[in-house]
Amino acid sequence: MKKIRTAITGIGAFLPEYKLTNEELTRMVDTSDEWIMQRIGIKERRILKEKGKATSDMGAAAVKQLLAKTGNKPDDIDLLICATITPDMQFPATANIIAHKVGIHNAWSFDLNAACSGFIFSLITASQFIETGQYKKVVVVAADKMSAITNYKDRTTCLLFGDAATATLLEPSAEDVGVIDHIHHVDGLGRHHLHIKAGGSLHPASIETVKKEEHFVYQEGQTVFKFAVSRMADVAVEMMKKHDITSDNLKFLVPHQANMRIIDAVARRMGIGREKVMINIEKYGNTTAATIPLCLYDYESQLKKGDNIILAAFGAGFTWGSIYLKWAYDGNPGS
Ligand code: UT7
């Protein structure tokens, strides 16, 4: 019997309209367009400015676009997973709120917290339900309202992040396309270098934690940078070797978009040129869980059935990993 694989069969996205440019940031903190472009490679990021709007609103908009684009109804969906580190609230899960807002009634849902590796961890989690034949349609939402946890007085972090949401449809395929392999890792020691100090059960929110600005992203940039380069490159190269993938038969590397220098270093270790790397960091910055599917969304029209794609991510946790997949359809079916 032919193996059932998990194929990505559509991608939707939501990007807030407001563009926070480097020029505007220079009026907020001591920085410059030149420094940001040289050290990171970001020109602008999208920010969800509307009051009362949260991660679930972006996620729901992305799911609605996905359903329209792929000709599905809300009740066709069996399971919805939301990869996020900026849930609407501590509980219940943002996935449940998205399902409610979209009118998905026949599915169960849950959140998955793997920061910038959220999409790849969720894709593999979802694929288990499809490969066993249990489910036919699973939606992975990758959504983060990073502006809600960014300290716009801290020049070392405030220029990195943007807000965005994507929704990816996964379906079974008996053809030789879809997810072929994955390598995932975590190292909990990494929590010391990248985290939010307060608001959890270790340091519950108090007037003190607010005064000390402990509800924002804390990052030791240089340490995280070194781990990100070596760990992402390690898994991507391991994946290439395991499946005899070379620069010639790889269509695209889809790396997490945290820093252009990290992306270039990973591509160098893989022996591939920039033309084989999906890059949109300049337009959106680091949108945490959403970066990889947002690249796939932007490059969708360039993809063809059977293309070899390697995904690679690194994020808080630490979490990191790589997925090898064969693309399942031609071009952009919604265009
Ligand atoms: O997505 C999750 C995983 N996260 C990542 O992968 C992020 C990894 N880290 C990074 O991408 C980089 O470490 C940053 C972009 C966060 C920082 O870049 P860096 O090249 O590591 O800068 P640095 O912290 O070593 O600082 C270099 C210099 C310092 O000045 P001195 O000490 O050399 O005089 C900083 O004070 O740049 C200074 N600096 C700035 N200058 C202008 C730091 N932030 C800024 C700024 N504008 N915004």
CSV table of C-alpha atoms and ligand atoms in Angstrom, one decimal:
chain,number,residue,atom,x,y,z
A,1,MET,CA,0.0,0.0,0.0
A,2,LYS,CA,1.2,3.5,-0.9
A,3,LYS,CA,2.3,5.6,2.1
A,4,ILE,CA,0.0,8.5,2.9
A,5,ARG,CA,1.9,11.7,3.2
A,6,THR,CA,0.9,15.1,4.6
A,7,ALA,CA,0.8,17.7,1.8
A,8,ILE,CA,0.5,21.4,2.1
A,9,THR,CA,-2.5,22.2,-0.2
A,10,GLY,CA,-2.9,25.9,0.5
A,11,ILE,CA,-1.7,28.9,2.4
A,12,GLY,CA,-3.6,32.1,3.6
A,13,ALA,CA,-2.1,35.1,5.4
A,14,PHE,CA,-3.0,38.2,7.2
A,15,LEU,CA,-0.7,41.2,7.4
A,16,PRO,CA,-1.7,44.3,9.4
A,17,GLU,CA,-1.7,47.5,7.2
A,18,TYR,CA,0.5,49.7,9.4
A,19,LYS,CA,4.2,49.7,8.4
A,20,LEU,CA,6.7,50.5,11.1
A,21,THR,CA,9.7,51.8,9.1
A,22,ASN,CA,13.4,52.1,10.2
A,23,GLU,CA,12.9,55.9,9.8
A,24,GLU,CA,10.1,55.9,12.4
A,25,LEU,CA,12.2,53.7,14.7
A,26,THR,CA,15.1,56.2,14.6
A,27,ARG,CA,12.7,58.7,16.2
A,28,MET,CA,11.8,56.2,19.0
A,29,VAL,CA,15.3,54.8,19.9
A,30,ASP,CA,19.0,55.6,19.3
A,31,THR,CA,19.5,53.6,16.0
A,32,SER,CA,19.9,54.2,12.2
A,33,ASP,CA,18.6,52.7,9.0
A,34,GLU,CA,22.2,51.8,8.1
A,35,TRP,CA,22.8,49.9,11.3
A,36,ILE,CA,19.5,47.9,11.0
A,37,MET,CA,20.1,47.1,7.3
A,38,GLN,CA,23.7,46.0,7.9
A,39,ARG,CA,23.3,44.0,11.1
A,40,ILE,CA,19.8,42.6,10.5
A,41,GLY,CA,18.4,43.4,7.0
A,42,ILE,CA,14.9,44.7,8.0
A,43,LYS,CA,13.4,47.7,6.3
A,44,GLU,CA,9.9,47.6,7.8
A,45,ARG,CA,7.5,45.5,9.9
A,46,ARG,CA,3.7,45.3,10.1
A,47,ILE,CA,2.1,46.3,13.3
A,48,LEU,CA,-1.5,45.5,14.4
A,49,LYS,CA,-2.5,49.0,15.7
A,50,GLU,CA,-6.3,48.6,16.1
A,51,LYS,CA,-7.4,48.6,19.7
A,52,GLY,CA,-9.1,45.4,20.9
A,53,LYS,CA,-7.5,43.3,18.1
A,54,ALA,CA,-5.4,40.3,19.1
A,55,THR,CA,-3.5,37.3,17.7
A,56,SER,CA,-6.8,35.5,17.2
A,57,ASP,CA,-8.2,38.2,14.9
A,58,MET,CA,-5.1,37.9,12.6
A,59,GLY,CA,-5.4,34.1,12.7
A,60,ALA,CA,-9.1,34.1,11.9
A,61,ALA,CA,-8.5,36.5,9.0
A,62,ALA,CA,-5.8,34.1,7.6
A,63,VAL,CA,-8.0,31.0,8.0
A,64,LYS,CA,-10.9,32.8,6.3
A,65,GLN,CA,-8.7,33.6,3.3
A,66,LEU,CA,-7.3,30.1,3.2
A,67,LEU,CA,-10.8,28.5,3.2
A,68,ALA,CA,-12.0,30.8,0.4
A,69,LYS,CA,-8.8,30.2,-1.6
A,70,THR,CA,-9.0,26.4,-1.3
A,71,GLY,CA,-12.8,26.1,-1.6
A,72,ASN,CA,-13.4,24.7,1.8
A,73,LYS,CA,-16.1,25.4,4.4
A,74,PRO,CA,-15.3,25.9,8.1
A,75,ASP,CA,-17.0,22.6,9.0
A,76,ASP,CA,-14.7,20.6,6.6
A,77,ILE,CA,-11.8,21.1,9.1
A,78,ASP,CA,-11.0,18.3,11.5
A,79,LEU,CA,-8.3,19.9,13.6
A,80,LEU,CA,-6.8,23.3,14.1
A,81,ILE,CA,-3.4,23.9,15.7
A,82,CYS,CA,-2.3,27.5,16.5
A,83,ALA,CA,1.5,28.1,16.9
A,84,THR,CA,1.9,31.2,19.0
A,85,ILE,CA,3.8,32.7,21.9
A,86,THR,CA,1.4,35.7,22.0
A,87,PRO,CA,-1.9,34.1,22.9
A,88,ASP,CA,-4.9,36.4,23.3
A,89,MET,CA,-4.9,35.5,27.0
A,90,GLN,CA,-3.1,32.9,29.2
A,91,PHE,CA,-6.0,30.6,28.8
A,92,PRO,CA,-8.1,29.4,27.0
A,93,ALA,CA,-6.1,28.5,23.9
A,94,THR,CA,-6.1,31.0,21.0
A,95,ALA,CA,-6.8,28.1,18.6
A,96,ASN,CA,-10.2,27.8,20.2
A,97,ILE,CA,-10.9,31.5,19.8
A,98,ILE,CA,-9.9,31.4,16.2
A,99,ALA,CA,-12.1,28.3,15.5
A,100,HIS,CA,-15.0,30.2,17.1
A,101,LYS,CA,-14.4,33.4,15.1
A,102,VAL,CA,-14.3,31.4,11.8
A,103,GLY,CA,-17.3,29.2,12.6
A,104,ILE,CA,-15.3,25.9,12.7
A,105,HIS,CA,-17.6,23.6,14.7
A,106,ASN,CA,-16.5,20.0,13.8
A,107,ALA,CA,-12.8,20.4,14.9
A,108,TRP,CA,-10.9,20.3,18.1
A,109,SER,CA,-8.0,22.7,18.6
A,110,PHE,CA,-5.0,23.6,20.7
A,111,ASP,CA,-2.1,26.0,20.9
A,112,LEU,CA,1.6,24.9,20.5
A,113,ASN,CA,4.3,27.0,22.0
A,114,ALA,CA,7.6,26.6,20.2
A,115,ALA,CA,8.3,30.3,19.4
A,116,CYS,CA,10.1,30.7,16.1
A,117,SER,CA,10.0,26.9,15.5
A,118,GLY,CA,6.2,26.9,16.1
A,119,PHE,CA,5.3,26.3,12.4
A,120,ILE,CA,7.6,23.4,11.9
A,121,PHE,CA,6.7,21.8,15.2
A,122,SER,CA,3.0,22.2,14.4
A,123,LEU,CA,3.3,20.9,10.9
A,124,ILE,CA,4.9,17.6,12.1
A,125,THR,CA,2.4,17.3,15.0
A,126,ALA,CA,-0.5,17.8,12.5
A,127,SER,CA,1.0,15.3,10.0
A,128,GLN,CA,0.8,12.5,12.6
A,129,PHE,CA,-3.0,12.7,12.4
A,130,ILE,CA,-3.1,12.7,8.6
A,131,GLU,CA,-0.5,9.9,8.1
A,132,THR,CA,-2.5,7.6,10.3
A,133,GLY,CA,-5.6,8.3,8.2
A,134,GLN,CA,-7.5,9.8,11.1
A,135,TYR,CA,-8.0,13.3,9.6
A,136,LYS,CA,-8.4,14.6,6.1
A,137,LYS,CA,-8.1,18.4,6.7
A,138,VAL,CA,-5.9,20.0,9.3
A,139,VAL,CA,-5.2,23.8,9.6
A,140,VAL,CA,-2.0,25.0,11.1
A,141,VAL,CA,-2.2,28.7,12.1
A,142,ALA,CA,1.1,30.5,12.8
A,143,ALA,CA,0.2,33.8,14.4
A,144,ASP,CA,2.0,36.3,16.6
A,145,LYS,CA,1.3,39.8,17.7
A,146,MET,CA,4.9,40.5,18.7
A,147,SER,CA,4.2,44.2,19.2
A,148,ALA,CA,2.2,43.2,22.3
A,149,ILE,CA,5.4,41.9,24.0
A,150,THR,CA,8.0,44.2,22.5
A,151,ASN,CA,9.6,47.0,24.5
A,152,TYR,CA,9.7,50.0,22.1
A,153,LYS,CA,12.3,51.7,24.4
A,154,ASP,CA,14.8,48.8,24.0
A,155,ARG,CA,16.8,49.3,20.8
A,156,THR,CA,18.3,45.8,20.9
A,157,THR,CA,14.9,44.1,20.4
A,158,CYS,CA,12.3,46.6,19.2
A,159,LEU,CA,13.5,46.7,15.6
A,160,LEU,CA,13.4,42.9,15.2
A,161,PHE,CA,9.8,41.9,15.4
A,162,GLY,CA,6.6,42.3,13.3
A,163,ASP,CA,3.0,41.1,13.5
A,164,ALA,CA,1.5,38.5,11.1
A,165,ALA,CA,-0.6,35.4,10.8
A,166,THR,CA,-0.7,32.6,8.3
A,167,ALA,CA,-3.0,29.6,7.9
A,168,THR,CA,-1.8,26.4,6.1
A,169,LEU,CA,-4.1,23.6,5.0
A,170,LEU,CA,-2.7,20.0,5.3
A,171,GLU,CA,-4.3,17.1,3.5
A,172,PRO,CA,-3.4,13.5,2.8
A,173,SER,CA,-1.7,12.6,-0.5
A,174,ALA,CA,-0.9,9.1,-1.9
A,175,GLU,CA,1.4,10.7,-4.5
A,176,ASP,CA,5.1,11.2,-3.9
A,177,VAL,CA,4.6,14.7,-2.5
A,178,GLY,CA,4.3,16.2,1.0
A,179,VAL,CA,6.4,15.9,4.2
A,180,ILE,CA,9.2,13.4,3.7
A,181,ASP,CA,11.2,13.8,6.9
A,182,HIS,CA,11.9,16.0,9.9
A,183,ILE,CA,14.5,16.5,12.6
A,184,HIS,CA,13.5,18.4,15.7
A,185,HIS,CA,15.4,19.4,18.8
A,186,VAL,CA,15.0,21.4,22.1
A,187,ASP,CA,17.3,22.5,24.8
A,188,GLY,CA,15.6,24.0,27.8
A,189,LEU,CA,18.9,25.6,29.0
A,190,GLY,CA,18.4,28.1,26.2
A,191,ARG,CA,15.5,29.6,28.2
A,192,HIS,CA,18.1,31.8,30.0
A,193,HIS,CA,19.0,33.6,26.9
A,194,LEU,CA,15.6,34.3,25.4
A,195,HIS,CA,12.4,34.6,27.4
A,196,ILE,CA,9.8,36.9,29.0
A,197,LYS,CA,10.7,37.2,32.7
A,198,ALA,CA,7.3,37.8,34.3
A,199,GLY,CA,3.6,37.0,33.9
A,200,GLY,CA,4.0,33.2,34.3
A,201,SER,CA,3.7,31.1,37.4
A,202,LEU,CA,7.4,31.7,38.3
A,203,HIS,CA,7.0,35.5,38.5
A,204,PRO,CA,3.3,36.3,38.4
A,205,ALA,CA,2.4,39.8,37.2
A,206,SER,CA,2.7,42.5,39.9
A,207,ILE,CA,3.3,46.3,40.1
A,208,GLU,CA,7.0,45.5,40.5
A,209,THR,CA,7.2,43.3,37.4
A,210,VAL,CA,5.5,46.0,35.4
A,211,LYS,CA,7.8,48.7,36.7
A,212,LYS,CA,10.8,46.6,35.9
A,213,GLU,CA,9.5,46.1,32.3
A,214,GLU,CA,9.6,42.3,32.7
A,215,HIS,CA,6.6,41.6,30.5
A,216,PHE,CA,8.6,42.1,27.3
A,217,VAL,CA,10.9,39.9,25.2
A,218,TYR,CA,14.4,39.6,26.9
A,219,GLN,CA,17.1,38.5,24.5
A,220,GLU,CA,20.9,38.0,24.8
A,221,GLY,CA,21.4,38.7,21.1
A,222,GLN,CA,24.9,37.6,20.4
A,223,THR,CA,24.5,34.2,22.3
A,224,VAL,CA,21.2,33.5,20.5
A,225,PHE,CA,22.8,34.5,17.2
A,226,LYS,CA,25.6,31.9,17.6
A,227,PHE,CA,23.2,29.1,18.5
A,228,ALA,CA,20.8,30.0,15.7
A,229,VAL,CA,23.5,29.8,13.0
A,230,SER,CA,25.1,26.6,14.2
A,231,ARG,CA,21.9,24.7,15.1
A,232,MET,CA,19.9,25.7,12.0
A,233,ALA,CA,22.8,24.9,9.7
A,234,ASP,CA,23.5,21.6,11.5
A,235,VAL,CA,20.0,20.2,10.9
A,236,ALA,CA,19.7,21.6,7.4
A,237,VAL,CA,23.0,20.0,6.3
A,238,GLU,CA,22.1,16.7,8.1
A,239,MET,CA,18.8,16.7,6.1
A,240,MET,CA,20.6,17.3,2.8
A,241,LYS,CA,23.0,14.5,3.4
A,242,LYS,CA,20.3,12.1,4.5
A,243,HIS,CA,18.3,12.6,1.3
A,244,ASP,CA,21.1,13.2,-1.2
A,245,ILE,CA,19.9,16.8,-1.7
A,246,THR,CA,22.4,19.1,-3.3
A,247,SER,CA,22.4,22.7,-4.6
A,248,ASP,CA,21.3,21.2,-8.0
A,249,ASN,CA,18.1,19.3,-6.9
A,250,LEU,CA,17.1,21.7,-4.1
A,251,LYS,CA,14.4,24.2,-5.2
A,252,PHE,CA,14.4,26.3,-2.0
A,253,LEU,CA,15.6,26.6,1.5
A,254,VAL,CA,12.9,28.3,3.6
A,255,PRO,CA,14.7,29.6,6.7
A,256,HIS,CA,13.3,31.3,9.8
A,257,GLN,CA,13.6,35.1,9.1
A,258,ALA,CA,15.4,36.5,12.2
A,259,ASN,CA,18.5,38.1,10.8
A,260,MET,CA,19.8,38.3,7.2
A,261,ARG,CA,23.3,37.4,8.5
A,262,ILE,CA,21.9,34.1,10.0
A,263,ILE,CA,20.2,33.3,6.8
A,264,ASP,CA,23.3,33.8,4.7
A,265,ALA,CA,25.5,31.8,7.1
A,266,VAL,CA,23.1,28.8,7.0
A,267,ALA,CA,22.9,29.0,3.1
A,268,ARG,CA,26.8,29.1,3.0
A,269,ARG,CA,27.0,26.0,5.2
A,270,MET,CA,24.5,24.2,2.9
A,271,GLY,CA,26.5,25.3,-0.2
A,272,ILE,CA,23.6,27.1,-1.9
A,273,GLY,CA,23.3,30.5,-3.4
A,274,ARG,CA,20.8,33.3,-2.4
A,275,GLU,CA,18.7,32.5,-5.4
A,276,LYS,CA,17.7,29.2,-3.7
A,277,VAL,CA,16.7,30.9,-0.4
A,278,MET,CA,13.3,32.3,0.3
A,279,ILE,CA,13.8,35.8,1.9
A,280,ASN,CA,11.2,38.4,2.9
A,281,ILE,CA,12.7,39.6,6.2
A,282,GLU,CA,13.1,43.1,4.7
A,283,LYS,CA,9.3,43.6,4.4
A,284,TYR,CA,8.1,41.9,7.6
A,285,GLY,CA,11.0,41.5,10.1
A,286,ASN,CA,10.8,38.5,12.5
A,287,THR,CA,7.1,37.4,12.8
A,288,THR,CA,8.1,34.5,15.0
A,289,ALA,CA,5.9,31.5,14.2
A,290,ALA,CA,4.7,33.0,10.9
A,291,THR,CA,8.0,33.6,9.1
A,292,ILE,CA,8.3,30.3,7.3
A,293,PRO,CA,4.7,30.0,6.0
A,294,LEU,CA,4.8,33.7,5.1
A,295,CYS,CA,7.8,32.9,2.9
A,296,LEU,CA,5.9,30.0,1.3
A,297,TYR,CA,2.9,32.4,0.8
A,298,ASP,CA,5.0,35.0,-0.9
A,299,TYR,CA,6.8,32.5,-3.1
A,300,GLU,CA,3.8,30.3,-3.8
A,301,SER,CA,3.5,31.3,-7.5
A,302,GLN,CA,7.2,30.2,-8.1
A,303,LEU,CA,6.6,26.7,-6.8
A,304,LYS,CA,5.8,23.6,-8.8
A,305,LYS,CA,4.6,20.1,-7.8
A,306,GLY,CA,7.5,17.9,-6.8
A,307,ASP,CA,9.9,20.7,-5.9
A,308,ASN,CA,12.4,19.8,-3.1
A,309,ILE,CA,12.0,22.2,-0.2
A,310,ILE,CA,13.9,22.3,3.1
A,311,LEU,CA,12.5,24.3,6.0
A,312,ALA,CA,14.8,25.3,8.9
A,313,ALA,CA,14.0,27.2,12.1
A,314,PHE,CA,15.5,28.2,15.4
A,315,GLY,CA,13.8,29.9,18.3
A,316,ALA,CA,13.2,30.4,22.0
A,317,GLY,CA,13.3,27.3,24.1
A,318,PHE,CA,15.7,26.7,22.5
A,319,THR,CA,13.8,24.9,19.8
A,320,TRP,CA,15.1,24.1,16.3
A,321,GLY,CA,14.6,21.8,13.5
A,322,SER,CA,14.3,21.1,9.8
A,323,ILE,CA,11.7,19.5,7.5
A,324,TYR,CA,12.2,18.1,4.0
A,325,LEU,CA,9.1,18.2,1.8
A,326,LYS,CA,8.1,17.9,-1.8
A,327,TRP,CA,5.8,20.7,-2.8
A,328,ALA,CA,2.3,19.4,-3.8
A,329,TYR,CA,0.8,21.8,-6.3
A,330,ASP,CA,1.7,24.2,-9.1
A,331,GLY,CA,1.6,28.0,-8.7
A,332,ASN,CA,-0.9,30.1,-6.8
A,333,PRO,CA,-4.4,28.5,-7.1
A,334,GLY,CA,-6.1,31.6,-5.6
A,335,SER,CA,-4.7,34.0,-8.1
B,1,UT7,O1,14.0,34.5,16.3
B,1,UT7,C1,14.5,34.0,17.5
B,1,UT7,C2,15.9,33.9,17.5
B,1,UT7,N1,16.5,35.2,17.6
B,1,UT7,C3,17.5,35.4,16.8
B,1,UT7,O2,17.9,34.6,16.0
B,1,UT7,C4,18.2,36.8,16.9
B,1,UT7,C5,19.7,36.5,17.1
B,1,UT7,N2,20.5,37.7,17.4
B,1,UT7,C6,20.7,38.7,16.4
B,1,UT7,O3,20.1,38.7,15.3
B,1,UT7,C7,21.6,39.8,16.8
B,1,UT7,O4,22.4,39.5,17.9
B,1,UT7,C8,21.0,41.2,17.0
B,1,UT7,C9,20.4,41.7,15.7
B,1,UT7,C10,19.9,41.1,18.1
B,1,UT7,C11,22.0,42.2,17.4
B,1,UT7,O5,23.1,42.3,16.5
B,1,UT7,P1,24.6,42.1,16.9
B,1,UT7,O6,25.4,42.2,15.7
B,1,UT7,O7,24.7,40.9,17.7
B,1,UT7,O8,24.8,43.4,17.8
B,1,UT7,P2,25.5,43.5,19.2
B,1,UT7,O9,24.5,43.2,20.3
B,1,UT7,O10,26.8,42.8,19.2
B,1,UT7,O11,25.8,45.0,19.3
B,1,UT7,C12,26.8,45.6,18.4
B,1,UT7,C13,26.9,47.1,18.7
B,1,UT7,C14,27.0,47.5,20.1
B,1,UT7,O12,27.8,48.6,20.3
B,1,UT7,P3,29.4,48.5,20.7
B,1,UT7,O13,29.3,47.8,22.0
B,1,UT7,O14,30.0,47.7,19.6
B,1,UT7,O15,29.8,49.9,20.7
B,1,UT7,C15,25.6,47.8,20.5
B,1,UT7,O16,25.5,48.7,21.6
B,1,UT7,O17,25.7,47.7,18.2
B,1,UT7,C16,25.1,48.5,19.2
B,1,UT7,N3,23.7,48.4,19.0
B,1,UT7,C17,23.0,49.3,18.2
B,1,UT7,N4,23.4,50.3,17.5
B,1,UT7,C18,22.5,50.9,16.7
B,1,UT7,C19,22.8,47.5,19.6
B,1,UT7,N5,21.5,47.8,19.1
B,1,UT7,C20,21.7,48.8,18.3
B,1,UT7,C21,20.7,49.5,17.5
B,1,UT7,N6,21.2,50.6,16.7
B,1,UT7,N7,19.4,49.2,17.5
